[in-house]
CSV table of C-alpha atoms in Angstrom, one decimal:
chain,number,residue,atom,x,y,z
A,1,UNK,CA,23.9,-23.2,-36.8
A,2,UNK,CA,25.3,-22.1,-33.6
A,3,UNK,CA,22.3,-22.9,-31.0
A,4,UNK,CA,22.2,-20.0,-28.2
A,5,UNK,CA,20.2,-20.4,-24.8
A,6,UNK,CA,17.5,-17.6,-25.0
A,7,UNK,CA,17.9,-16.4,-21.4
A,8,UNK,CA,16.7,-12.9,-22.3
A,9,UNK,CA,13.5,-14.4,-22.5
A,10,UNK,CA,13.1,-15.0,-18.5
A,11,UNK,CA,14.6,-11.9,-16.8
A,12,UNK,CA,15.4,-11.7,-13.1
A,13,UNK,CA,14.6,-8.6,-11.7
A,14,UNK,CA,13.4,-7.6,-8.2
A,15,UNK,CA,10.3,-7.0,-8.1
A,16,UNK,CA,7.2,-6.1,-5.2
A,17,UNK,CA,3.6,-7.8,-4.6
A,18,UNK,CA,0.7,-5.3,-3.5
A,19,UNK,CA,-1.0,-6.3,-0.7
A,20,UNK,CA,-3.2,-3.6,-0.6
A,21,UNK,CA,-4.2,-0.2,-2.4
A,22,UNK,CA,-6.8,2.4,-2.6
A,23,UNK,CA,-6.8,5.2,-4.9
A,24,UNK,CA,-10.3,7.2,-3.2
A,25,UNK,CA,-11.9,7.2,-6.3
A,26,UNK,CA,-15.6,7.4,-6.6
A,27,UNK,CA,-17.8,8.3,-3.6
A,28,UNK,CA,-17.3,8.7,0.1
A,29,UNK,CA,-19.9,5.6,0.6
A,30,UNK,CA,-18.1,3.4,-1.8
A,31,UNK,CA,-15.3,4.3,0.3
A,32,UNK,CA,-17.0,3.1,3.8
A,33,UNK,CA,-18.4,0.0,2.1
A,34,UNK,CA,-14.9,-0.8,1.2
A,35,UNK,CA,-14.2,-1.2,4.6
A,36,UNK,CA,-12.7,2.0,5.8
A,37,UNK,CA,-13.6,3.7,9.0
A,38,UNK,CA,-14.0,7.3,9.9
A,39,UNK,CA,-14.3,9.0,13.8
A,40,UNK,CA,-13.7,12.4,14.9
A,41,UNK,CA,-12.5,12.5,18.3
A,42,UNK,CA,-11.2,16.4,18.5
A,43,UNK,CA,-12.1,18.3,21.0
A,44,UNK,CA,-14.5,19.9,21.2
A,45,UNK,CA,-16.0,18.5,18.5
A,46,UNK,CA,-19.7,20.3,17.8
A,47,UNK,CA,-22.6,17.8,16.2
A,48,UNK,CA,-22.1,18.3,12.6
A,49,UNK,CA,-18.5,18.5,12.2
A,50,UNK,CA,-17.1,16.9,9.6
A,51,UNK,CA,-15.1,13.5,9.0
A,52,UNK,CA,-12.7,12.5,6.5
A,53,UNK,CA,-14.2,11.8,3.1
A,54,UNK,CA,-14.1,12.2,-0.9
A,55,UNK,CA,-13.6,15.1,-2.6
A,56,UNK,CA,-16.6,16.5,-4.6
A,57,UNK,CA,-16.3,20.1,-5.9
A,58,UNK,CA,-19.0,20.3,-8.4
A,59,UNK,CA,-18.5,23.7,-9.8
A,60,UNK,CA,-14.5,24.1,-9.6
A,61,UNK,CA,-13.9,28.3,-9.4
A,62,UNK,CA,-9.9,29.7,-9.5
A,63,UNK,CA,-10.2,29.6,-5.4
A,64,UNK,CA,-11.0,26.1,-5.1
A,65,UNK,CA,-8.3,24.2,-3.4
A,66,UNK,CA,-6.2,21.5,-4.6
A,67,UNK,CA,-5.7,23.0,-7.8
A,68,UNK,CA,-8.3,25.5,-8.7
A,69,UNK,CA,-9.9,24.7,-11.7
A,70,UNK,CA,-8.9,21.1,-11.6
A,71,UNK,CA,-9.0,19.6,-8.1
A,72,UNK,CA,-7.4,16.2,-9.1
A,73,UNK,CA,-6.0,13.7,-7.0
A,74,UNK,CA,-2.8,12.2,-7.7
A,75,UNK,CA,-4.1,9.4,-9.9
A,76,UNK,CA,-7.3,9.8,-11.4
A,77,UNK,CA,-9.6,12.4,-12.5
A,78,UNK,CA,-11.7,15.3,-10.6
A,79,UNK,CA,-12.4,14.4,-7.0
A,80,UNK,CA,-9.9,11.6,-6.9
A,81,UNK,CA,-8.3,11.8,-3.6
A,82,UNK,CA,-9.9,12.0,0.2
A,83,UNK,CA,-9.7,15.4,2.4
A,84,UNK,CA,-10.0,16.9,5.5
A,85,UNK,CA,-10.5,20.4,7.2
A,86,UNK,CA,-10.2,22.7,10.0
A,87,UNK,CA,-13.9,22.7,11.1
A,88,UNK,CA,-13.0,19.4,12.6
A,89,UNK,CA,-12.8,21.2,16.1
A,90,UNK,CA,-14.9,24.2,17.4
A,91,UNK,CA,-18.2,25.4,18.5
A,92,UNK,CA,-19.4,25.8,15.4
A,93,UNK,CA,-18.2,25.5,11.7
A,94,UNK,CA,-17.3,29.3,11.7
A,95,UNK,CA,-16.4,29.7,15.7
A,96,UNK,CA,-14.1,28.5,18.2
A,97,UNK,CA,-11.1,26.3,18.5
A,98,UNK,CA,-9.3,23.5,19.9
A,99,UNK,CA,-7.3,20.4,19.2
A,100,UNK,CA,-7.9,18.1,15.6
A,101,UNK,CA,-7.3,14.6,15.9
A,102,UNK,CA,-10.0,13.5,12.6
A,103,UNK,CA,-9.1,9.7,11.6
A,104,UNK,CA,-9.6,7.4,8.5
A,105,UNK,CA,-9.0,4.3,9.1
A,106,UNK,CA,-8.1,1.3,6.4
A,107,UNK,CA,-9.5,-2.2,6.5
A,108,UNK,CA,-7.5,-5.1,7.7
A,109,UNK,CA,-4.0,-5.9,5.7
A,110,UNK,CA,-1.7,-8.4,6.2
A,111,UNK,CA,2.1,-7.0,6.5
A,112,UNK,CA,5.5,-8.0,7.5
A,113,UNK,CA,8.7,-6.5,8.1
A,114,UNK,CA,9.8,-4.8,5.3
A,115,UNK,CA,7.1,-3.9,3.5
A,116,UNK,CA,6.5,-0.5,2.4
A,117,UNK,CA,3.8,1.1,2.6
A,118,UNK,CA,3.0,4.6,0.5
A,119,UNK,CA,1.0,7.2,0.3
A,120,UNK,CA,0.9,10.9,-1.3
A,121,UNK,CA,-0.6,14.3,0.9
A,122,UNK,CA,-0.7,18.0,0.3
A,123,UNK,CA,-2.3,20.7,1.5
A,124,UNK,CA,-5.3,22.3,-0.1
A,125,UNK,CA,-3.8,25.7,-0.4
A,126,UNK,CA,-2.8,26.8,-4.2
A,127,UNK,CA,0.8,28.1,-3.6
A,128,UNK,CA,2.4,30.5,-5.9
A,129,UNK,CA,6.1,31.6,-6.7
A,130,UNK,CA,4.8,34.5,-4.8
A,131,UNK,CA,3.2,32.4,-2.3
A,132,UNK,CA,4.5,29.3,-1.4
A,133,UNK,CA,3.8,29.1,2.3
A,134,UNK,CA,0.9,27.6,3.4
A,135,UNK,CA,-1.3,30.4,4.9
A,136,UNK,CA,-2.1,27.9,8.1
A,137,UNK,CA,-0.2,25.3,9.2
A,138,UNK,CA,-1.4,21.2,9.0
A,139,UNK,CA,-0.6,18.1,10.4
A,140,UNK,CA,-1.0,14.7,9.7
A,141,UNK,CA,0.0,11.1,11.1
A,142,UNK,CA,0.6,7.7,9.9
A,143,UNK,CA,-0.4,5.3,12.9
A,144,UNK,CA,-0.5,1.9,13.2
A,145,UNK,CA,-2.8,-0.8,15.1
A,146,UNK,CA,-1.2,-5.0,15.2
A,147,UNK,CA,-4.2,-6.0,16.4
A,148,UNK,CA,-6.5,-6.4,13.4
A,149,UNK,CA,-10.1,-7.4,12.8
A,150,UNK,CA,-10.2,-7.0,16.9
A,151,UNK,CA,-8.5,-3.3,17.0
A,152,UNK,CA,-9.9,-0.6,19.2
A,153,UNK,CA,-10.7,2.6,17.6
A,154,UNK,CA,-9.8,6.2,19.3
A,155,UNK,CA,-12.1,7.4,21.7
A,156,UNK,CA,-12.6,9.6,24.5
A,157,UNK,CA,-11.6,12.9,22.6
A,158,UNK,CA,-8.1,14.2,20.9
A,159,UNK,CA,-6.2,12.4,23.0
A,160,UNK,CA,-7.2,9.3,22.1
A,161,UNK,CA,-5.3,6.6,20.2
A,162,UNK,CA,-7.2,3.4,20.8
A,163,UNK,CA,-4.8,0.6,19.5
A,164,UNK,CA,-3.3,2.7,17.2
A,165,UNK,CA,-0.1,3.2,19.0
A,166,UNK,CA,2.7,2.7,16.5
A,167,UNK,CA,3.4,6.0,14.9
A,168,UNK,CA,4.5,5.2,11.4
A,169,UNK,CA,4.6,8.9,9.7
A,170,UNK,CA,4.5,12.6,11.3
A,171,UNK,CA,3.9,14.9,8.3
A,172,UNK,CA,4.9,18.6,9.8
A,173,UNK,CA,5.1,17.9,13.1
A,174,UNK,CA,6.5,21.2,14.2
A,175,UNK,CA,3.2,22.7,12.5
A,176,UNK,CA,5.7,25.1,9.9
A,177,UNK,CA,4.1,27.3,7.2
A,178,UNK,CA,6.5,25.8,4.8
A,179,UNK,CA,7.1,21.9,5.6
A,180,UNK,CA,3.4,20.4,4.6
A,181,UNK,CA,3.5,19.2,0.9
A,182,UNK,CA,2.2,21.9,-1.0
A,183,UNK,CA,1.3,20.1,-4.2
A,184,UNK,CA,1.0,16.1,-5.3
A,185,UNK,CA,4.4,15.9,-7.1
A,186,UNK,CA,6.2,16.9,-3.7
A,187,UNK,CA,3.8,14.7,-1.9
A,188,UNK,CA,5.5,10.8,-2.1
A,189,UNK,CA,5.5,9.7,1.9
A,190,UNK,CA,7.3,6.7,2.3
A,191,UNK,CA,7.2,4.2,5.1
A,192,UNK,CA,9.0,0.2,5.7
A,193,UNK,CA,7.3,-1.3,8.3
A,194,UNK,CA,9.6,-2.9,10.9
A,195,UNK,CA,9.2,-4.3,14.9
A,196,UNK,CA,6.7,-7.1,13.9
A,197,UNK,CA,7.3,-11.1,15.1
A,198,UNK,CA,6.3,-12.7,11.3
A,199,UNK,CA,3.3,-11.9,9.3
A,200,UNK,CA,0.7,-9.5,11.0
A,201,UNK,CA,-3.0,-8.4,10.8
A,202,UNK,CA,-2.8,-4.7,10.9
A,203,UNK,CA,-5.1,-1.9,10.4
A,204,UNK,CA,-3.7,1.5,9.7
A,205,UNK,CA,-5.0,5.3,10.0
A,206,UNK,CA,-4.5,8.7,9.1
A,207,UNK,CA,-4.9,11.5,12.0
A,208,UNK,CA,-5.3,14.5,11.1
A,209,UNK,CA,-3.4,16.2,14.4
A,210,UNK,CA,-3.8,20.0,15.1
A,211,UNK,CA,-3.6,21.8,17.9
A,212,UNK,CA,-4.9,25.0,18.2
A,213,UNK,CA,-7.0,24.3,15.3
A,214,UNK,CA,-10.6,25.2,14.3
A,215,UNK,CA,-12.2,28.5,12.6
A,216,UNK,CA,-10.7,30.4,15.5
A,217,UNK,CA,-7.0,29.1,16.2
A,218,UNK,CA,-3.6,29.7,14.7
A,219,UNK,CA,-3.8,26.6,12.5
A,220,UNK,CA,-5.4,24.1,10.6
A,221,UNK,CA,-6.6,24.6,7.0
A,222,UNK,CA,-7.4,21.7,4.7
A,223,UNK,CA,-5.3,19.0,3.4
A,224,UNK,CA,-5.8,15.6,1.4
A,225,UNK,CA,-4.0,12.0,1.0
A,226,UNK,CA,-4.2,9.7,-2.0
A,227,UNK,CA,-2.6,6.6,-3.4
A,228,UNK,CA,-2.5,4.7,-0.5
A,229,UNK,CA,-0.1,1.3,-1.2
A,230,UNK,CA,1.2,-1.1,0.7
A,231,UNK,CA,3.9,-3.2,-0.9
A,232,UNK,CA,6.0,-6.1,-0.1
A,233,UNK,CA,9.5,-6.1,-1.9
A,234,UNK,CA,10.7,-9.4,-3.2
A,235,UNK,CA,14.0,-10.2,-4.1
A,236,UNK,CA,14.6,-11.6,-8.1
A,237,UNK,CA,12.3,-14.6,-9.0
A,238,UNK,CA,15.5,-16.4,-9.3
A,239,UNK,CA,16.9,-16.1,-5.5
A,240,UNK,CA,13.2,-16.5,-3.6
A,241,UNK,CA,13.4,-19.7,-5.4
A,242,UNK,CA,16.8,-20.5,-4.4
A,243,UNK,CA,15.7,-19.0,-0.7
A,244,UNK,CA,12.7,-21.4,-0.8
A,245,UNK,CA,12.8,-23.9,-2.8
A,246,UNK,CA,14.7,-26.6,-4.8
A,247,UNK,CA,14.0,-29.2,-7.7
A,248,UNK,CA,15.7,-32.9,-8.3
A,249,UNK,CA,17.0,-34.5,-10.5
A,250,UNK,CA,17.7,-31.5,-13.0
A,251,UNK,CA,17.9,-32.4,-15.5
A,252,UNK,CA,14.8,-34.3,-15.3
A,253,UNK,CA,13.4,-37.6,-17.7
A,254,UNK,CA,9.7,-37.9,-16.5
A,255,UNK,CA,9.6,-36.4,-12.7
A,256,UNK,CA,10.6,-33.7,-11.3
A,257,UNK,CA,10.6,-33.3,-7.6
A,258,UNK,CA,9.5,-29.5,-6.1
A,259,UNK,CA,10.3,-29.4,-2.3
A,260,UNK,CA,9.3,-26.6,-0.1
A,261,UNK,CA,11.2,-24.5,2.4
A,262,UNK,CA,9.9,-22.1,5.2
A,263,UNK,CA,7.0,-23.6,5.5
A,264,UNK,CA,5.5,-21.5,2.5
A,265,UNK,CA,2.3,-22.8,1.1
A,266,UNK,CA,2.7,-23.0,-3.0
A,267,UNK,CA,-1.0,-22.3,-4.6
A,268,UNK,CA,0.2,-22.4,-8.5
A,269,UNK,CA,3.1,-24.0,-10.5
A,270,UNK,CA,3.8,-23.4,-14.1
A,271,UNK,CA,6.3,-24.7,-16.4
A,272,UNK,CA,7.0,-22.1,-19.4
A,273,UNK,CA,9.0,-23.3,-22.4
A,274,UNK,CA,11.9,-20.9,-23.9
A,275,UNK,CA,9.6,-19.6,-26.2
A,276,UNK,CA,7.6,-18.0,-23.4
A,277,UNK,CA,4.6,-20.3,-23.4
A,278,UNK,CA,3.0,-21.9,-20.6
A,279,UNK,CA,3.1,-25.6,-21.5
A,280,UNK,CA,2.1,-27.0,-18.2
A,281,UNK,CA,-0.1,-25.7,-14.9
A,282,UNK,CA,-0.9,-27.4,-11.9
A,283,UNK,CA,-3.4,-25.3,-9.2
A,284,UNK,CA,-3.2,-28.0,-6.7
A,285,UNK,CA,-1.9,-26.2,-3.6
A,286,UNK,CA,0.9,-27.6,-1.3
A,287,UNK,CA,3.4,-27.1,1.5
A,288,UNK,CA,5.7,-29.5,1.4
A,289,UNK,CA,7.0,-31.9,-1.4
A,290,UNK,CA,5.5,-32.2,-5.1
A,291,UNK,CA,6.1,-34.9,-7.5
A,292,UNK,CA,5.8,-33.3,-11.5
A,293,UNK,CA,4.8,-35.1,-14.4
A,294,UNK,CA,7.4,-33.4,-17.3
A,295,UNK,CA,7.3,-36.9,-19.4
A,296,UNK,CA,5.0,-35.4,-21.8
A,297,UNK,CA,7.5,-32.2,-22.6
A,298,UNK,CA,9.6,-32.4,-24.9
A,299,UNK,CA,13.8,-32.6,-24.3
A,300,UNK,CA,15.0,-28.7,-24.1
A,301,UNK,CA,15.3,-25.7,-21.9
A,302,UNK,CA,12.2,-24.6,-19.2
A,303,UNK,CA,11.5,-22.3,-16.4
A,304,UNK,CA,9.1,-23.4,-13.4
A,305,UNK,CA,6.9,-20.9,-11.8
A,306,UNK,CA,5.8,-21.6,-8.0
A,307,UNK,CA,3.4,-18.7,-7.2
A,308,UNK,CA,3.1,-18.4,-3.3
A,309,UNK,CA,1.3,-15.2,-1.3
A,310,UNK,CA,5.3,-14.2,-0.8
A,311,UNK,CA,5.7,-13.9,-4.3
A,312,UNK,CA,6.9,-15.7,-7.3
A,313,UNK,CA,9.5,-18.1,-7.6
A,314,UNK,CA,11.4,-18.9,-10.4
A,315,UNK,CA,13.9,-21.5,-11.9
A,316,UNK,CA,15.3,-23.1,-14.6
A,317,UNK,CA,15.2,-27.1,-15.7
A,318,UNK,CA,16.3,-29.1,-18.5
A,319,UNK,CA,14.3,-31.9,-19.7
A,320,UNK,CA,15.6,-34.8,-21.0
């Protein structure tokens, strides 16, 4: 019988490692004891003018906005997704106007160049064929603070950034009737973060911007964000290995030697035999150099799995 070397068993394919994600499911609470942060620095801004939080329409009528009947999210069920509003500014929630600048702010996440981070946004508005502009206009940023756990949060009114001072996204920046997403599907916002010396403590936020805003001004209305990702792309298995690693002797009799590139710190290692089981794991983390016992395998085909917080790397060995 002909032998064949199952290779279809350990694809290489690109793949990406989520660093963070929050889908704004649940309550408003839930979602400041996750960490998130809310301030509303427009001005003026009147005592009990609202910040950023969950949705929670209880008795969904045909005028309720984000889809009517059913004001879901992107992902998820009723309520899923976080929203804002144009009683951010004013004297009161029915009077006045002047400039939004409403933020929600993540927790800390670690990032490098070339992640990705994503999001999805529409306005509240339920356009029609008829309809399809927005009836005001909306505005939201994407902003970005490299200063982490330590970051300064906006203050002293609209125009206020505090260390947020990288501006990732501008969603309608011209305020148009017609360029805010007007439903989830056309709502994808894409962003790859780039500038940063190595590997970086960020926190990032969401401004809602809008000048001449309020009950009384030309714009402002309500819009909401959901699926908020950040990503970090990795190349196939096979070439971060080959990028970061190397093994000796291959093939192997009873040791085989894992040294480490880049300084990465490995936290797992498992050896997975061409049937696709995991024979062998070690959870002894390690920067540096690694002897592995493979005596006890027996003679064939294997693939060995270094998990790092880059990603995983993967490679092939024989085995004496």
């Amino acid at each position: 019988m002909k032998k064949i070397l199952l290779l279809l068993l350990f694809p290489i394919i690109g793949f990406s490692q989520n660093q963070f994600a929050f889908g704004f499911d649940g309550t408003t609470a839930a979602m400041i004891s996750a960490g998130w942060q809310v301030t509303n620095q427009s001005s003026p801004v009147y005592a009990t003018a609202p910040t950023w939080s969950i949705a929670d329409y209880t008795a969904p009528t045909a005028t309720t906005p984000f889809g009517g009947l059913t004001p879901n999210g992107q992902a998820g069920g009723l309520n899923s997704f976080a929203l804002i509003n144009y009683t951010s500014t004013g004297t009161s929630s029915t009077a006045g106007s002047g400039t939004i600048s409403n933020w929600l702010i993540t927790p800390v996440v670690n990032v490098q160049n070339g992640d990705v981070v994503t999001f999805y946004t529409r306005i509240g508005k339920n356009t029609t064929t008829a309809d399809p502009n927005a009836s005001f206009a909306d505005r939201l940023q994407l902003r970005m603070s490299t200063t982490g756990s330590t970051t300064t949060n906006p203050t002293g009114g609209s125009a206020g950034l505090g260390d947020f001072t990288t501006l990732l996204d501008d969603v309608n920046p011209n305020l148009n009737l017609t360029d805010y997403p007007t439903s989830w599907a056309t709502g994808l916002r894409t962003v790859t973060i780039s500038g940063l010396s190595g590997p970086t403590d960020v926190k990032f936020a969401f401004r809602y911007f809008v000048t001449s805003g309020g009950p009384a001004g030309n714009n402002s209305d309500i819009i909401g964000i959901d699926s908020f990702s950040v990503d970090r792309p990795v190349a196939s298995a096979q070439s971060f290995f080959t990028n970061n690693f190397s093994i000796y002797p291959n093939p192997a009799n009873n040791v085989l030697n894992l040294s480490v590139k880049n300084g990465l710190t490995v936290n797992e290692i498992s050896v997975v035999d061409i049937n696709g089981r995991t024979v062998k794991t070690i959870n002894n983390s390690f920067d540096s150099e690694m002897e592995i016992n493979v005596s006890d395998l027996t003679s064939g085909v294997y693939m060995l799995n270094v998990k790092t917080e880059e990603g995983v790397a993967t490679s092939k060995f024989v085995k004496n």
